[in-house]
Coordinates of C-alpha atoms and ligand atoms in Angstrom, one line a residue:
X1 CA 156.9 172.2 79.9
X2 CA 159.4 169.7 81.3
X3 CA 163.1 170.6 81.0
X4 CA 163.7 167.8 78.5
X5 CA 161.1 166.1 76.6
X6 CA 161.4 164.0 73.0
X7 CA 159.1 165.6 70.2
X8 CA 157.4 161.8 70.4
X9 CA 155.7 163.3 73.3
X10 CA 154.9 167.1 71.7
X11 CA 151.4 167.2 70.8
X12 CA 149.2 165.1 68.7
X13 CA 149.5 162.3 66.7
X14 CA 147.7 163.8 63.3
X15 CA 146.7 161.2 61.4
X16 CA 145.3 162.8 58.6
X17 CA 142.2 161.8 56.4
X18 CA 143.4 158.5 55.0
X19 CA 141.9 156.3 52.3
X20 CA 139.7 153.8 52.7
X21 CA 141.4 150.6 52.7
X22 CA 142.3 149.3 49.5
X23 CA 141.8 151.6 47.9
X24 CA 145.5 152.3 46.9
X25 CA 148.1 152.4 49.4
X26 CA 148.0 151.4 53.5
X27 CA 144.3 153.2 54.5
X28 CA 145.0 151.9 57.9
X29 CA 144.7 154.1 60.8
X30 CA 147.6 155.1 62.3
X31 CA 149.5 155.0 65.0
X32 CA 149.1 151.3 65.0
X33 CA 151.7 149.0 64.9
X34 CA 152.8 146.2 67.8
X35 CA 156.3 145.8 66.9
X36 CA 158.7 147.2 69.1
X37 CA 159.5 151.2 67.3
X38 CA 162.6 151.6 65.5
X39 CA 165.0 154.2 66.2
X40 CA 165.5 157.3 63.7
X41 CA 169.4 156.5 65.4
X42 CA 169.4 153.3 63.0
X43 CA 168.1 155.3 59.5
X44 CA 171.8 155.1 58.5
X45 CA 172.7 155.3 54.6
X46 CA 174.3 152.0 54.9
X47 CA 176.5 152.9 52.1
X48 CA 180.4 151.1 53.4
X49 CA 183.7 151.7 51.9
X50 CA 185.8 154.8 51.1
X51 CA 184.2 158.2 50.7
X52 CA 184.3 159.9 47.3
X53 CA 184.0 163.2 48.6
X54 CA 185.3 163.9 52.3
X55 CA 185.1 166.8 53.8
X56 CA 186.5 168.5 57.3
X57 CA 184.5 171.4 58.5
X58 CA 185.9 173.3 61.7
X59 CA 183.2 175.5 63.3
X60 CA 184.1 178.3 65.6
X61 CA 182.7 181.6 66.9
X62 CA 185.3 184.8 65.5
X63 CA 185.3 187.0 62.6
X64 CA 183.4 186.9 59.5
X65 CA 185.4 189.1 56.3
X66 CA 182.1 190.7 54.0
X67 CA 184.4 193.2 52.1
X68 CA 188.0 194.6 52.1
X69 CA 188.5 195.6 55.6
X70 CA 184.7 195.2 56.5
X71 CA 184.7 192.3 59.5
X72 CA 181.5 191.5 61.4
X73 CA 181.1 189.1 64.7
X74 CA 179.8 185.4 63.2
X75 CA 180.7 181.8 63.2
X76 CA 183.0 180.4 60.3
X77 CA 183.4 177.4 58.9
X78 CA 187.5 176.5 58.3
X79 CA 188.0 180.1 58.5
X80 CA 185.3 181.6 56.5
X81 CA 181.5 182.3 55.9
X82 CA 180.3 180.5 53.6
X83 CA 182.1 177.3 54.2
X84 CA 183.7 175.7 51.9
X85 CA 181.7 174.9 48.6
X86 CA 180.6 171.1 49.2
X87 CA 180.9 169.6 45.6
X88 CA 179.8 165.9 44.9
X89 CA 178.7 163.9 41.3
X90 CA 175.4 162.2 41.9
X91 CA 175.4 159.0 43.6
X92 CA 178.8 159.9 45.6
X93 CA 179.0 158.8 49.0
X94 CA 179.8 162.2 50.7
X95 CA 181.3 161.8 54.0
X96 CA 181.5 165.3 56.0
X97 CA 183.1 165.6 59.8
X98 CA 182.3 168.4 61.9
X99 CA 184.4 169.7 63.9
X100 CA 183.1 172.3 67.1
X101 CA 186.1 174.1 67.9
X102 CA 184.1 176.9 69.4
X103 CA 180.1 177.4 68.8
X104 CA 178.8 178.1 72.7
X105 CA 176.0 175.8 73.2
X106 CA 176.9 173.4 70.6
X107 CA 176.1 173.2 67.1
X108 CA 175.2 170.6 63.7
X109 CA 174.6 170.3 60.5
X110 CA 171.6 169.9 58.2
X111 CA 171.6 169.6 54.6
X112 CA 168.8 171.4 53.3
X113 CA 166.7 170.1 50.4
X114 CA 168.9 167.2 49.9
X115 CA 167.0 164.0 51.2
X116 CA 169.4 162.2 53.4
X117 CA 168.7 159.6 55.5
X118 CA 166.8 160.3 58.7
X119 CA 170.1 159.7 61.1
X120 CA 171.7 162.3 59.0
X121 CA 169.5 164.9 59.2
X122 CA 171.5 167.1 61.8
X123 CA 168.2 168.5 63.7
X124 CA 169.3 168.7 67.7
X125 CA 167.5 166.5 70.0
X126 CA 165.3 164.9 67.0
X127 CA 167.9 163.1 65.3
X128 CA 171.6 163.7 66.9
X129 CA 172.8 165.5 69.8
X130 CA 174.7 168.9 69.5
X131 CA 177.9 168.7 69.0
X132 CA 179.8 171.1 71.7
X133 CA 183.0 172.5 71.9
X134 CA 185.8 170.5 71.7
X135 CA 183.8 167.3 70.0
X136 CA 183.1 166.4 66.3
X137 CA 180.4 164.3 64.4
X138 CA 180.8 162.7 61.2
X139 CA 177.6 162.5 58.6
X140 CA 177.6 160.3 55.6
X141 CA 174.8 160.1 52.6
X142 CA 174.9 159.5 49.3
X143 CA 173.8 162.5 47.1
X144 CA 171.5 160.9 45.0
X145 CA 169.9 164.5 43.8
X146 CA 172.2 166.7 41.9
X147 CA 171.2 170.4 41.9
X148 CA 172.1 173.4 43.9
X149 CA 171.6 172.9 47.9
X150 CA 173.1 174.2 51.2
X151 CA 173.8 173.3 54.6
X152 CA 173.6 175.2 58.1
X153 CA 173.3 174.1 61.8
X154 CA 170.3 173.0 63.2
X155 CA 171.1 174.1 66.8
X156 CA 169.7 177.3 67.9
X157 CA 169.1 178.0 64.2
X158 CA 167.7 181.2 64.1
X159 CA 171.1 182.4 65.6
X160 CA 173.8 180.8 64.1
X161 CA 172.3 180.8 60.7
X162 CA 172.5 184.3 61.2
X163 CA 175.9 184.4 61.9
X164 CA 176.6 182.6 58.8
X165 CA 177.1 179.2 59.7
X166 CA 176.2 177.5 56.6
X167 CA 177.4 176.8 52.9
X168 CA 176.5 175.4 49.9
X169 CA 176.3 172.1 48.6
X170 CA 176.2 171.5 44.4
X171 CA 175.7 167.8 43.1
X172 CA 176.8 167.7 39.5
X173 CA 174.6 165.6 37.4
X174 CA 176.1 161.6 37.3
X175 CA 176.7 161.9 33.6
X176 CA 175.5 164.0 31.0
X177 CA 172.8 162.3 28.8
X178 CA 173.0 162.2 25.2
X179 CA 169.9 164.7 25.1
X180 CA 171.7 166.6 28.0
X181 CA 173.4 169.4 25.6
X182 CA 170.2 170.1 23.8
X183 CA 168.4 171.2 26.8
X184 CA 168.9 174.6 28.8
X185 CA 170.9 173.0 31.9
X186 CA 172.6 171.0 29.5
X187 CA 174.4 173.8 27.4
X188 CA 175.6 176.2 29.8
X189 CA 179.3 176.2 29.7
X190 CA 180.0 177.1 33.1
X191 CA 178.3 177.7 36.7
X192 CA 178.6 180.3 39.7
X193 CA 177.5 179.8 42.9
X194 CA 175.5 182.6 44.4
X195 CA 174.5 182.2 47.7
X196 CA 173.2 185.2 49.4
X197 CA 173.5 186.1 52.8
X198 CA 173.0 189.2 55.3
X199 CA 175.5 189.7 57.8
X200 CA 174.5 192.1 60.5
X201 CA 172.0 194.1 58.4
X202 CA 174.6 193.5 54.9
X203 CA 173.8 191.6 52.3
X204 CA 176.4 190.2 50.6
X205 CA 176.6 187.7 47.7
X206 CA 179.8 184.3 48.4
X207 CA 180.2 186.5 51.5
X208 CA 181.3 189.6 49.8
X209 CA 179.1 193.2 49.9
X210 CA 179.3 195.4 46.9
X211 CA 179.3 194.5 43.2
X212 CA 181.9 191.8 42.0
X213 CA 182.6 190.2 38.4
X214 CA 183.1 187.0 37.2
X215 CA 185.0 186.2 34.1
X216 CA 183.2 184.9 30.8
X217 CA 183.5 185.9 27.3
X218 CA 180.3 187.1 24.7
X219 CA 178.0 183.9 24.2
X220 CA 179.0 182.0 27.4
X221 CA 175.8 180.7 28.9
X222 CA 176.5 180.7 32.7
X223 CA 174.4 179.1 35.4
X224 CA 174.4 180.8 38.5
X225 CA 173.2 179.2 41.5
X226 CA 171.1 181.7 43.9
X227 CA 170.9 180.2 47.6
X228 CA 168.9 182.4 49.5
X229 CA 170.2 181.8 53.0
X230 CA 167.9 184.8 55.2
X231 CA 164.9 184.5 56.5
X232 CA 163.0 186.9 53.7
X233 CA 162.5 186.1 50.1
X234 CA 165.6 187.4 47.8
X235 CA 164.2 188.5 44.6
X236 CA 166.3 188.3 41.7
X237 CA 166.5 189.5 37.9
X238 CA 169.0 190.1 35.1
X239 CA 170.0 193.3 33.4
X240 CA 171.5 193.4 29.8
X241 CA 170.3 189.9 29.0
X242 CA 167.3 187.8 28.9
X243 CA 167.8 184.5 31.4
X244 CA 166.4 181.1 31.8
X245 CA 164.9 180.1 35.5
X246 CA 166.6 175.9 35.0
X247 CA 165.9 174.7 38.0
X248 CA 164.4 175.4 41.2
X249 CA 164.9 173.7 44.7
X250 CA 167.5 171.7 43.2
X251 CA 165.0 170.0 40.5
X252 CA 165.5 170.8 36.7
X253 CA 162.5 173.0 35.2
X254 CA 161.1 171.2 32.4
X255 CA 161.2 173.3 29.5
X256 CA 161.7 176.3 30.6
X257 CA 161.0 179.3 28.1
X258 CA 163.5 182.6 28.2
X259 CA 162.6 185.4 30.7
X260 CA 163.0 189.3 30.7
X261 CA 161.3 192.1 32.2
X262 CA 160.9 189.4 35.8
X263 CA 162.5 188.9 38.6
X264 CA 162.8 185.3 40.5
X265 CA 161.3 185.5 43.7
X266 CA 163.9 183.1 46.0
X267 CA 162.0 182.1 49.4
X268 CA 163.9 181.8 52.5
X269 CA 166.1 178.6 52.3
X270 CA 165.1 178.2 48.6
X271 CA 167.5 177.8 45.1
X272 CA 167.0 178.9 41.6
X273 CA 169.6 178.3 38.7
X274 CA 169.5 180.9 36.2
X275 CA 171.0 180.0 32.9
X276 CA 172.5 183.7 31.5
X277 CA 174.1 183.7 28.3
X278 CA 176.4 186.9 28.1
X279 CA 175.7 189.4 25.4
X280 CA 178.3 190.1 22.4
X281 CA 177.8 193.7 23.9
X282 CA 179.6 193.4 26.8
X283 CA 178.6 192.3 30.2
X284 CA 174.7 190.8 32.2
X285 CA 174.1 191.8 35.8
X286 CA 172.7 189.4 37.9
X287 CA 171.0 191.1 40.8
X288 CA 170.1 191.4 44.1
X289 CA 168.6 193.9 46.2
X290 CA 171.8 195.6 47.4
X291 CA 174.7 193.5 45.5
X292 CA 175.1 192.0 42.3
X293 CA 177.4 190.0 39.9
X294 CA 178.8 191.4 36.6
X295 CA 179.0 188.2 34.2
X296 CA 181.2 189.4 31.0
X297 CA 185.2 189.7 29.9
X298 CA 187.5 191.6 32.1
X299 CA 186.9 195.3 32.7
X300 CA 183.1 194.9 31.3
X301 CA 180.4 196.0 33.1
X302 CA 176.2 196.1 32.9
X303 CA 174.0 198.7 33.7
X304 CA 172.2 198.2 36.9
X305 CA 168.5 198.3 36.6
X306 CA 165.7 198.5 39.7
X307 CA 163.9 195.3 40.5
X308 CA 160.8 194.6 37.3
X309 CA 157.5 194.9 38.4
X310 CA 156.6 191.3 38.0
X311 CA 157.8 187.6 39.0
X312 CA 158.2 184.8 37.2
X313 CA 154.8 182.8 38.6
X314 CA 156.1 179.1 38.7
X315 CA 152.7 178.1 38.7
X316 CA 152.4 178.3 34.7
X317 CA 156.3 178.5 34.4
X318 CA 157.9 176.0 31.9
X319 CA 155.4 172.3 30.3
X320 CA 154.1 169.8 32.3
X321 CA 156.0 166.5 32.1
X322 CA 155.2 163.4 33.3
X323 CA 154.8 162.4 37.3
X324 CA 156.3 159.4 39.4
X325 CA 153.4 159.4 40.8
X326 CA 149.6 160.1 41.1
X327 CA 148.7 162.9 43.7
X328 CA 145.5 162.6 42.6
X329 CA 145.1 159.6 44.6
X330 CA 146.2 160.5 47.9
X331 CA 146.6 157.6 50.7
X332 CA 146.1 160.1 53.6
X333 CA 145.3 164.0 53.4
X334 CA 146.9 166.5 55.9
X335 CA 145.8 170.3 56.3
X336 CA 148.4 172.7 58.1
X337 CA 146.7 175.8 58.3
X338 CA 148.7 178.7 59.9
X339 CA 147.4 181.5 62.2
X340 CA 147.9 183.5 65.3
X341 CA 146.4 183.2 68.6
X342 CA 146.4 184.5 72.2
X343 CA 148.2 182.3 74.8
X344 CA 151.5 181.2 76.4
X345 CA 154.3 179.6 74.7
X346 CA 157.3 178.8 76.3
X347 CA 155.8 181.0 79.6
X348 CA 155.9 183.9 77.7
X349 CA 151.9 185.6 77.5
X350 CA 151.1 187.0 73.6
X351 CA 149.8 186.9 70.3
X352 CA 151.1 183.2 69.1
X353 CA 151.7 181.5 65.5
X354 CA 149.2 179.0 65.8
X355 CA 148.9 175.4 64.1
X356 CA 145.3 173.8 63.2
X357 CA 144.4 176.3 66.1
X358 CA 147.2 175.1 68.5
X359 CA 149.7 177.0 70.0
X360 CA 153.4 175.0 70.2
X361 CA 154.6 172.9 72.3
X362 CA 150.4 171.3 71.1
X363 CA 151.3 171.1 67.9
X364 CA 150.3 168.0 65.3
X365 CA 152.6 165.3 64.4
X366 CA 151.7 164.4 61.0
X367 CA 152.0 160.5 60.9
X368 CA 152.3 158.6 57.7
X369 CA 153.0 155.2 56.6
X370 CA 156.1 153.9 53.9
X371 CA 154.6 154.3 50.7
X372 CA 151.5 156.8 51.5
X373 CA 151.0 159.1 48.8
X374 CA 150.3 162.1 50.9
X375 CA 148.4 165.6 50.1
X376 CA 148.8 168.4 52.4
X377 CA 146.9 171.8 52.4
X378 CA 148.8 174.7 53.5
X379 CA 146.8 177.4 54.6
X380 CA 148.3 181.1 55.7
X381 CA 145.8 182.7 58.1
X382 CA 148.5 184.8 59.9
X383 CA 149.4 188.0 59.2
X384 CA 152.6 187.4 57.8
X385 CA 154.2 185.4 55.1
X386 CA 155.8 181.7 55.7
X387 CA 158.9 180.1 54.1
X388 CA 157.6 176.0 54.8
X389 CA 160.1 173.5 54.4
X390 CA 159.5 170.1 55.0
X391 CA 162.7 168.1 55.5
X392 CA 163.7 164.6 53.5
X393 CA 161.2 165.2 51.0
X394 CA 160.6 167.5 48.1
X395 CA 156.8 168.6 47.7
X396 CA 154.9 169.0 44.3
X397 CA 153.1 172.2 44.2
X398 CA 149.3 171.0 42.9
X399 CA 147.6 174.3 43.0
X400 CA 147.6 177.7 44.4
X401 CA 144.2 180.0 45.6
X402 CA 142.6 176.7 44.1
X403 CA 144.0 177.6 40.9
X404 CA 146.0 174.3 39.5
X405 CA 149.6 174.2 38.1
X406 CA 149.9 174.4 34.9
X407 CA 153.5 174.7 33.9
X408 CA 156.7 172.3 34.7
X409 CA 156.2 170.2 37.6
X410 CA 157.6 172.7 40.6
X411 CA 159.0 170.4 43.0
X412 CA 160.1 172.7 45.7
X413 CA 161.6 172.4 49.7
X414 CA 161.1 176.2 50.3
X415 CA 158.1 177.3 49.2
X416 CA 157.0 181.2 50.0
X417 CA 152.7 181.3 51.5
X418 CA 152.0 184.5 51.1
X419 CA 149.2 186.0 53.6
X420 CA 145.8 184.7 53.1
X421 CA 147.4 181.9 50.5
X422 CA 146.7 178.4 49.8
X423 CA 148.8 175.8 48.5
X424 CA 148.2 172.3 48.0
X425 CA 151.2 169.9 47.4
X426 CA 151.7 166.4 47.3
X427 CA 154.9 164.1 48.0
X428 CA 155.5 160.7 48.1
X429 CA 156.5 159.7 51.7
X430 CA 159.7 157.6 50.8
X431 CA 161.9 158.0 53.3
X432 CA 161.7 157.0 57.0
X433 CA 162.5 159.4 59.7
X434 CA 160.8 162.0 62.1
X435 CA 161.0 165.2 59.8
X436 CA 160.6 168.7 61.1
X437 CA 158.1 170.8 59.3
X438 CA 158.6 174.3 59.9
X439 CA 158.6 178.1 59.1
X440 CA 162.4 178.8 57.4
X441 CA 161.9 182.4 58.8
X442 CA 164.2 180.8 61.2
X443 CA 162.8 183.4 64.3
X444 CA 159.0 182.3 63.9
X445 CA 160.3 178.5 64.1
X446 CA 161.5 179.4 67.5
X447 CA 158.2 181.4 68.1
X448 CA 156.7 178.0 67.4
X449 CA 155.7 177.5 64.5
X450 CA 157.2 174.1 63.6
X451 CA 155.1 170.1 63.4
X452 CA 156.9 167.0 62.5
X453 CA 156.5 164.4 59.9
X454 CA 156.7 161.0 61.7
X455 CA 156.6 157.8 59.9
X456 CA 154.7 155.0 62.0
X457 CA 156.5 152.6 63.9
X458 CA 159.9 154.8 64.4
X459 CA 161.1 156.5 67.8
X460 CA 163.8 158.8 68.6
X461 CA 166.4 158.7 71.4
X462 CA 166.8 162.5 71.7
X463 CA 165.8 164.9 73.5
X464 CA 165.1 168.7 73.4
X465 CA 165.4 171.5 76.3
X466 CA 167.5 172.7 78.9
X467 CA 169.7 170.6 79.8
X468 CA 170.6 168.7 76.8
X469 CA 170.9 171.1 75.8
X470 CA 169.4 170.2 72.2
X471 CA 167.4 173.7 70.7
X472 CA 166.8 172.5 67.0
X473 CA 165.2 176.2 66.3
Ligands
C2O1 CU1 167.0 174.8 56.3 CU2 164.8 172.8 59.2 O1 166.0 173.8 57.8
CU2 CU1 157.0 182.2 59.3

């Protein structure tokens, strides 16, 4: 490998199967344009004027507080990990400045399963630079999606996620619909955030280990926000109570029917909003494996209860709705089959994830065109399970094992392939940028398992490696 190179120059352009022309959307091949490429640089928001929410987020290497008197070494956020809860209405223009007081090696931030523009993405050396010490870089989107998301840095990832620099990010919907209050989401009467995270081997729910309570009388229906920040799936499940999975990934679950007995199965960087409406009997406990959350009136308390034998299956969860869109008429077909393989990567001799049978840095740059309706196969032929997220888009999970979805539509960001699974999705690629594709069990994206999205026709002016020194994983 060179000591820099731009990801433009990683591997292969994948072109994918596309349609035949006509036939629906572009069916031209691809690369194949003669205009001069645009730069991700210029995939700006262009939203002007005044910020409605405006944020100042001071990174820096110290101390992270889990518990009374329980510190552990990390990276904060203004002081704390979490940061500071990011909350925006729909359509704000959110304007956030980061500020590296002192992350070694510099650091960003990427807002995950919100789909900003491409310039805002905060992925070192694909679209921005790392900020170092003593700089600051200011991002600005609108939030267009409400739901339940989170941001972390996008600079030696698989470290300073770890460490715990990240928070959430909540879009309250623009305004509530006539209809709102007669659907699940609708009536709750107030929302937690629950954002899980383990810091040096301790899991802790908001940043706190142990049990802890939150005040809400008999009949309350609260919606608590899981964020599963690690780089393992967080189940989740309710004692005292039944529950309502409302939305997943940020997008509502249409019709979603009352669960007991089940846990929700988080993946790594995924969300679920349960809706839990507490008991005249006292208090529900919303778990976790290791920590929980009492939801009832002062001084109540739940009974704890282990982990149910079976998961909610999303696949058949909640009634179909109506699409945006028609996957079943794909302009270009992808297939991102996952494996392992001997070789080298990054000099070092082993047993490597591999991509369509490539070991990284060979690995595909799946290239679409504005508009394409796009199918993708996702294949695990590893050992080991895969949290994929694909950034600036959401996915819409077709089928599983060739077994097609039958429930709500499950849009997702995160979504857990299981060994020996196959998924397909389908997404609509609406917004231009270079995208990175990748394993959210942040240490097998530095082991290589990662491919880009690339629209045709754009270029990027960054660059990763040494001495940049831009290390998105
Ligand atoms: Cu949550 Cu590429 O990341
Ligand atoms: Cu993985």
């Amino acid at each position: 490998m060179p000591d820099t190179y731009s990801v433009m120059d990683m591997g292969f352009h994948e072109p994918g199967i596309a349609a035949a022309a006509g036939a629906h959307g572009s069916g031209h091949p691809l690369p194949g344009s003669d205009a001069a490429p645009v730069s991700v640089k210029d995939l700006t928001e262009r939203a002007t004027g005044p910020a409605d929410v405006s944020v100042r987020l001071v990174a820096a290497a110290g101390r992270v507080t889990i518990g009374t008197g329980i510190t552990v070494p990390g990276i904060t956020l203004n002081g704390s990990s979490p940061g500071p809860v990011i909350r925006a209405t729909q359509d704000d223009v959110v304007e956030v400045t980061l500020v590296n007081e002192s992350v070694p090696g510099g650091t960003t931030l990427h807002w995950h399963g919100l789909d900003v523009p491409n310039a805002e993405d905060g992925v070192a050396g694909v679209t921005q630079d790392a900020v170092h010490a003593g700089e600051s870089h200011t991002y600005r989107f609108v939030a267009r999606q409400a739901g339940t998301y989170w941001y972390h840095s996008h600079q030696v990832s698989h470290e300073q996620v770890r460490k715990g620099l990240l928070g959430a990010i909540v879009v309250a919907p623009k305004a509530a619909p006539a209809a709102a209050s007669a659907t699940v989401a609708g009536a709750a009467t107030s929302d937690v955030l629950a954002l899980s995270h383990t810091y040096s081997g301790r899991r802790t729910i908001n940043g706190r280990v142990g049990e802890q309570h939150v005040d809400a009388r008999p009949g309350d229906r609260v919606r608590v926000r899981v964020v599963n920040t690690d780089a393992g799936v967080a189940p989740v499940w309710v004692s005292g109570t039944a529950y309502v999975l409302a939305a997943v990934d940020g997008t509502d679950v249409n019709a979603p029917t009352p669960v007991s007995g089940r846990a929700v199965v988080v993946p790594a960087g995924g969300r679920a909003d349960l809706v839990v409406e507490v008991p005249a009997s006292g208090g529900a406990r919303v778990q976790m494996s290791g920590v929980s959350m009492v939801l009832g009136p002062p001084g109540s308390t739940a009974p704890a209860a282990s982990r149910p034998k079976k998961d909610v299956d999303l696949l058949t969860y909640g009634s179909p709705a109506a699409l945006s869109f028609d996957p079943g008429k794909p302009d270009r077909t992808f297939a991102y089959s996952i494996g392992r393989k001997p070789g080298f990567v990054k000099g070092r001799p082993g047993v490597h994830w591999s991509i369509n049978g490539k070991l990284w840095p060979n690995i595909p740059m799946f290239t679409v065109a504005e508009g394409d309706v796009v199918r993708m196969e996702i294949l695990n032929r590893s050992n080991e399970t895969h949290p994929m997220h694909l950034h600036g888009h959401h996915v819409l999970v077709l089928s599983r094992d060739g077994k097609a979805a039958t429930g709500s539509p499950w849009w997702t960001d995160s979504l857990e392939v299981p060994v020996g699974a196959r998924f397909e999705v389908a997404f609509v690629a609406d917004n231009p940028g270079i995208w990175m594709d990748h394993c959210h069990n942040l240490p097998h994206a530095r082991e290589g398992l990662v491919a880009h999205l690339a629209y045709e026709g754009l270029t990027t002016p960054y660059r990763v490696g040494g001495t940049t020194p831009n290390e998105p994983e």
